[in-house]
mmCIF file of C-alpha atoms and ligand atoms in Angstrom:
data_model
loop_
_atom_site.group_PDB
_atom_site.id
_atom_site.type_symbol
_atom_site.label_atom_id
_atom_site.label_comp_id
_atom_site.label_asym_id
_atom_site.label_seq_id
_atom_site.Cartn_x
_atom_site.Cartn_y
_atom_site.Cartn_z
ATOM 1 C CA MET A 1 19.875 75.662 159.551
ATOM 2 C CA ALA A 2 22.811 75.266 157.707
ATOM 3 C CA ASP A 3 23.543 77.156 154.326
ATOM 4 C CA HIS A 4 22.624 75.390 151.145
ATOM 5 C CA PRO A 5 22.839 76.602 147.556
ATOM 6 C CA SER A 6 19.783 77.188 145.597
ATOM 7 C CA PHE A 7 18.869 75.853 142.425
ATOM 8 C CA THR A 8 15.896 76.215 139.816
ATOM 9 C CA PRO A 9 12.786 74.433 140.885
ATOM 10 C CA ARG A 10 13.080 70.900 139.825
ATOM 11 C CA ASP A 11 16.179 71.363 138.103
ATOM 12 C CA HIS A 12 17.067 67.687 138.539
ATOM 13 C CA LYS A 13 20.439 67.909 137.017
ATOM 14 C CA ALA A 14 21.290 70.851 139.029
ATOM 15 C CA TYR A 15 20.362 69.109 142.111
ATOM 16 C CA MET A 16 22.035 65.860 140.748
ATOM 17 C CA ARG A 17 25.202 67.770 140.451
ATOM 18 C CA PHE A 18 25.137 68.960 143.805
ATOM 19 C CA ALA A 19 24.745 65.707 144.922
ATOM 20 C CA LEU A 20 27.668 64.531 143.187
ATOM 21 C CA SER A 21 29.512 67.352 144.647
ATOM 22 C CA LEU A 22 28.743 65.848 148.289
ATOM 23 C CA ALA A 23 30.076 62.335 147.146
ATOM 24 C CA GLU A 24 33.122 64.125 146.402
ATOM 25 C CA LYS A 25 33.365 64.748 149.881
ATOM 26 C CA SER A 26 33.075 61.025 151.157
ATOM 27 C CA ASN A 27 36.382 59.362 152.160
ATOM 28 C CA PRO A 28 36.624 56.620 149.678
ATOM 29 C CA GLN A 29 37.201 53.157 151.168
ATOM 30 C CA PRO A 30 37.100 49.730 149.207
ATOM 31 C CA SER A 31 33.983 48.259 151.280
ATOM 32 C CA ASN A 32 31.310 50.699 149.940
ATOM 33 C CA PHE A 33 30.134 53.465 147.573
ATOM 34 C CA CYS A 34 30.904 56.953 148.175
ATOM 35 C CA VAL A 35 27.455 58.594 147.515
ATOM 36 C CA GLY A 36 25.832 62.141 148.082
ATOM 37 C CA ALA A 37 22.476 62.912 148.833
ATOM 38 C CA VAL A 38 20.070 65.830 149.107
ATOM 39 C CA LEU A 39 16.433 65.797 150.775
ATOM 40 C CA VAL A 40 14.267 68.752 148.980
ATOM 41 C CA ASP A 41 11.147 70.469 149.839
ATOM 42 C CA GLU A 42 9.988 70.497 146.322
ATOM 43 C CA ALA A 43 6.958 72.806 146.571
ATOM 44 C CA ALA A 44 9.140 75.277 148.366
ATOM 45 C CA ASN A 45 12.381 74.545 146.258
ATOM 46 C CA GLN A 46 14.174 74.397 149.768
ATOM 47 C CA ILE A 47 17.074 72.080 150.391
ATOM 48 C CA LEU A 48 16.099 70.519 153.797
ATOM 49 C CA SER A 49 19.217 68.372 154.437
ATOM 50 C CA THR A 50 22.222 66.973 153.045
ATOM 51 C CA GLY A 51 24.308 63.884 153.450
ATOM 52 C CA TYR A 52 27.324 61.571 152.146
ATOM 53 C CA THR A 53 28.729 58.551 152.862
ATOM 54 C CA LEU A 54 30.787 58.290 156.288
ATOM 55 C CA GLU A 55 29.570 61.991 156.767
ATOM 56 C CA LEU A 56 28.220 61.243 160.243
ATOM 57 C CA PRO A 57 30.259 59.239 162.588
ATOM 58 C CA GLY A 58 30.205 55.315 162.120
ATOM 59 C CA ASN A 59 29.470 53.386 158.984
ATOM 60 C CA THR A 60 26.753 55.619 157.676
ATOM 61 C CA HIS A 61 25.081 56.454 154.497
ATOM 62 C CA ALA A 62 24.318 59.323 152.449
ATOM 63 C CA GLU A 63 20.332 58.780 152.591
ATOM 64 C CA GLN A 64 20.784 57.668 156.266
ATOM 65 C CA CYS A 65 23.102 60.946 156.845
ATOM 66 C CA CYS A 66 20.716 63.503 154.981
ATOM 67 C CA LEU A 67 17.613 62.140 157.362
ATOM 68 C CA GLU A 68 19.535 61.632 160.394
ATOM 69 C CA LYS A 69 20.786 65.239 160.195
ATOM 70 C CA LEU A 70 17.319 66.631 160.086
ATOM 71 C CA SER A 71 16.139 64.555 162.690
ATOM 72 C CA ALA A 72 19.025 65.691 164.772
ATOM 73 C CA SER A 73 18.685 69.241 163.870
ATOM 74 C CA GLU A 74 15.079 69.114 165.125
ATOM 75 C CA ALA A 75 16.232 67.082 168.394
ATOM 76 C CA MET A 76 14.060 64.135 167.231
ATOM 77 C CA SER A 77 14.539 60.709 167.051
ATOM 78 C CA ALA A 78 15.717 59.519 163.488
ATOM 79 C CA ASP A 79 12.774 57.162 163.672
ATOM 80 C CA ASP A 80 10.340 60.067 163.714
ATOM 81 C CA VAL A 81 12.130 62.176 161.068
ATOM 82 C CA GLY A 82 9.038 61.272 158.755
ATOM 83 C CA THR A 83 6.793 63.953 160.949
ATOM 84 C CA VAL A 84 9.207 67.056 160.103
ATOM 85 C CA LEU A 85 8.694 66.292 156.228
ATOM 86 C CA PRO A 86 6.691 68.756 153.930
ATOM 87 C CA GLU A 87 4.005 67.239 151.792
ATOM 88 C CA ARG A 88 6.378 67.436 148.934
ATOM 89 C CA THR A 89 9.742 65.818 149.969
ATOM 90 C CA VAL A 90 11.812 64.508 147.453
ATOM 91 C CA LEU A 91 15.612 62.639 147.950
ATOM 92 C CA TYR A 92 18.473 63.198 145.277
ATOM 93 C CA THR A 93 20.780 60.811 145.456
ATOM 94 C CA THR A 94 23.817 59.687 143.430
ATOM 95 C CA MET A 95 23.213 55.930 143.735
ATOM 96 C CA GLU A 96 19.849 54.332 144.312
ATOM 97 C CA PRO A 97 18.721 53.725 148.119
ATOM 98 C CA CYS A 98 20.537 50.470 149.520
ATOM 99 C CA ASP A 99 18.291 47.369 150.431
ATOM 100 C CA LYS A 100 20.700 45.363 151.906
ATOM 101 C CA ARG A 101 24.247 46.243 153.500
ATOM 102 C CA ALA A 102 27.025 43.895 153.773
ATOM 103 C CA SER A 103 27.364 45.396 157.220
ATOM 104 C CA GLY A 104 23.892 44.351 158.307
ATOM 105 C CA ASN A 105 22.783 47.952 159.187
ATOM 106 C CA LEU A 106 19.612 49.233 158.598
ATOM 107 C CA PRO A 107 19.299 49.736 154.882
ATOM 108 C CA CYS A 108 18.490 52.967 153.476
ATOM 109 C CA THR A 109 15.250 52.058 151.634
ATOM 110 C CA ALA A 110 13.762 50.932 155.098
ATOM 111 C CA ARG A 111 14.726 54.230 156.224
ATOM 112 C CA ILE A 112 12.809 56.104 153.630
ATOM 113 C CA LEU A 113 9.779 53.742 153.480
ATOM 114 C CA ASN A 114 9.649 54.620 157.369
ATOM 115 C CA THR A 115 8.733 58.032 156.671
ATOM 116 C CA LYS A 116 5.593 57.085 154.947
ATOM 117 C CA SER A 117 3.647 56.624 158.232
ATOM 118 C CA SER A 118 3.644 60.219 159.251
ATOM 119 C CA ALA A 119 1.048 62.699 158.204
ATOM 120 C CA ASN A 120 2.459 64.373 155.144
ATOM 121 C CA GLY A 121 3.400 60.496 153.921
ATOM 122 C CA GLY A 122 7.145 61.211 153.855
ATOM 123 C CA VAL A 123 9.467 61.228 150.931
ATOM 124 C CA LYS A 124 7.432 60.911 147.738
ATOM 125 C CA THR A 125 9.955 60.475 144.848
ATOM 126 C CA VAL A 126 13.734 59.475 144.936
ATOM 127 C CA TYR A 127 15.680 60.593 142.199
ATOM 128 C CA ALA A 128 18.795 58.588 141.539
ATOM 129 C CA GLY A 129 21.788 58.649 139.430
ATOM 130 C CA VAL A 130 22.866 55.332 138.973
ATOM 131 C CA ARG A 131 21.382 51.743 139.714
ATOM 132 C CA GLU A 132 23.843 50.295 142.703
ATOM 133 C CA PRO A 133 26.699 48.204 140.937
ATOM 134 C CA GLU A 134 26.396 44.345 142.313
ATOM 135 C CA THR A 135 29.882 44.700 143.738
ATOM 136 C CA PHE A 136 29.111 43.916 147.570
ATOM 137 C CA VAL A 137 25.354 42.582 148.036
ATOM 138 C CA GLY A 138 24.229 41.489 144.287
ATOM 139 C CA GLU A 139 20.978 42.729 142.824
ATOM 140 C CA ASN A 140 19.320 46.002 144.903
ATOM 141 C CA ARG A 141 15.530 45.482 145.165
ATOM 142 C CA GLY A 142 15.298 49.069 146.888
ATOM 143 C CA ARG A 143 13.864 50.626 143.691
ATOM 144 C CA ALA A 144 11.257 48.055 143.179
ATOM 145 C CA LYS A 145 10.401 48.038 147.048
ATOM 146 C CA LEU A 146 10.023 51.859 147.099
ATOM 147 C CA GLU A 147 7.965 51.841 143.698
ATOM 148 C CA GLU A 148 5.505 48.646 145.177
ATOM 149 C CA ALA A 149 5.084 51.273 148.190
ATOM 150 C CA GLY A 150 4.055 54.377 145.923
ATOM 151 C CA ILE A 151 7.198 56.451 146.077
ATOM 152 C CA ALA A 152 8.379 57.114 142.599
ATOM 153 C CA CYS A 153 11.758 56.584 141.402
ATOM 154 C CA VAL A 154 13.088 58.457 138.825
ATOM 155 C CA HIS A 155 16.596 58.050 137.284
ATOM 156 C CA VAL A 156 18.108 61.379 136.164
ATOM 157 C CA THR A 157 20.511 60.978 133.427
ATOM 158 C CA GLY A 158 23.715 62.334 132.210
ATOM 159 C CA PHE A 159 26.063 61.924 135.298
ATOM 160 C CA GLU A 160 26.515 57.949 135.128
ATOM 161 C CA LYS A 161 30.229 57.941 134.416
ATOM 162 C CA GLU A 162 31.048 60.637 137.081
ATOM 163 C CA ILE A 163 28.898 58.915 139.625
ATOM 164 C CA LEU A 164 30.333 55.490 139.491
ATOM 165 C CA THR A 165 33.927 57.147 139.293
ATOM 166 C CA VAL A 166 33.265 58.776 142.488
ATOM 167 C CA ALA A 167 31.672 55.739 144.154
ATOM 168 C CA THR A 168 34.170 53.620 143.197
ATOM 169 C CA ALA A 169 37.304 55.738 144.128
ATOM 170 C CA GLY A 170 38.409 53.626 146.990
ATOM 171 C CA HIS A 171 37.972 50.204 145.314
ATOM 172 C CA HIS A 172 40.788 47.796 144.394
ATOM 173 C CA ARG A 173 41.447 47.532 140.642
ATOM 174 C CA SER A 174 42.512 44.570 139.126
HETATM 175 C C1 LIG B 1 23.818 54.062 148.914
HETATM 176 C C2 LIG B 1 25.598 54.745 150.396
HETATM 177 C C3 LIG B 1 26.106 53.790 150.368
HETATM 178 C C4 LIG B 1 25.861 52.933 149.521
HETATM 179 N N1 LIG B 1 24.791 52.973 148.878
HETATM 180 N N2 LIG B 1 22.760 54.437 148.130
HETATM 181 N N3 LIG B 1 24.213 55.273 149.557
HETATM 182 N N4 LIG B 1 27.429 53.482 150.867
HETATM 183 O O1 LIG B 1 26.050 55.807 150.887
HETATM 184 C C5 LIG B 1 25.850 50.174 148.978
HETATM 185 C C6 LIG B 1 26.378 49.087 149.356
HETATM 186 C C7 LIG B 1 27.224 49.213 150.848
HETATM 187 C C8 LIG B 1 27.794 47.842 151.229
HETATM 188 C C9 LIG B 1 28.536 47.733 152.672
HETATM 189 N N5 LIG B 1 26.423 51.523 149.287
HETATM 190 O O2 LIG B 1 27.927 50.465 153.941
HETATM 191 O O3 LIG B 1 25.790 48.054 149.345
HETATM 192 O O4 LIG B 1 29.241 48.683 155.305
HETATM 193 O O5 LIG B 1 27.929 50.163 151.137
HETATM 194 O O6 LIG B 1 26.984 48.852 155.465
HETATM 195 O O7 LIG B 1 26.971 46.389 151.189
HETATM 196 O O8 LIG B 1 27.621 47.966 153.585
HETATM 197 P P1 LIG B 1 27.907 49.107 154.629
HETATM 198 ZN ZN1 LIG B 2 22.077 52.916 152.733
#
């Protein structure tokens, strides 16, 4: 497993700051947001996986990279990644998971919901740093869908300005 930094248990701001440092690694584009994400076993206080926008080949999102890197490391299909998630798995992401993608690719909300059907119940809580700006797909219903399915969504405050600056670094300014 990759070497990950360690933080005080449930220090949400420290994990969010780490997610932001990952977002900064993403190559800015005019057509998406640069986002960072961290998948954590909250009971063991262990980082399971990390990801940032366009980290994996193709048009990939931060949360998608987190899940796909973990499934790849376990030599399993991305569809089955829920089966390796511990009981208290939580996801930190600088921007709330997408529910619609201009590209038509599978949204990250659907990927997260897909983990629910596994024995341990998949991702339990999503900690997000900002709502998604309405730039590309209008209002994001991801958070509402996650909450309707029993996945808690928590806003980690204090990084909004930095997160949005990093997220929109490749956007054309008018
Ligand atoms: C989140 C990401 C990322 C976005 N959102 N939570 N994580 N890039 O890694 C949301 C935005 C989509 C556009 C374009 N961005 O990315 O709505 O080309 O980037 O599929 O809708 O869609 P594609
Ligand atoms: Zn996404």
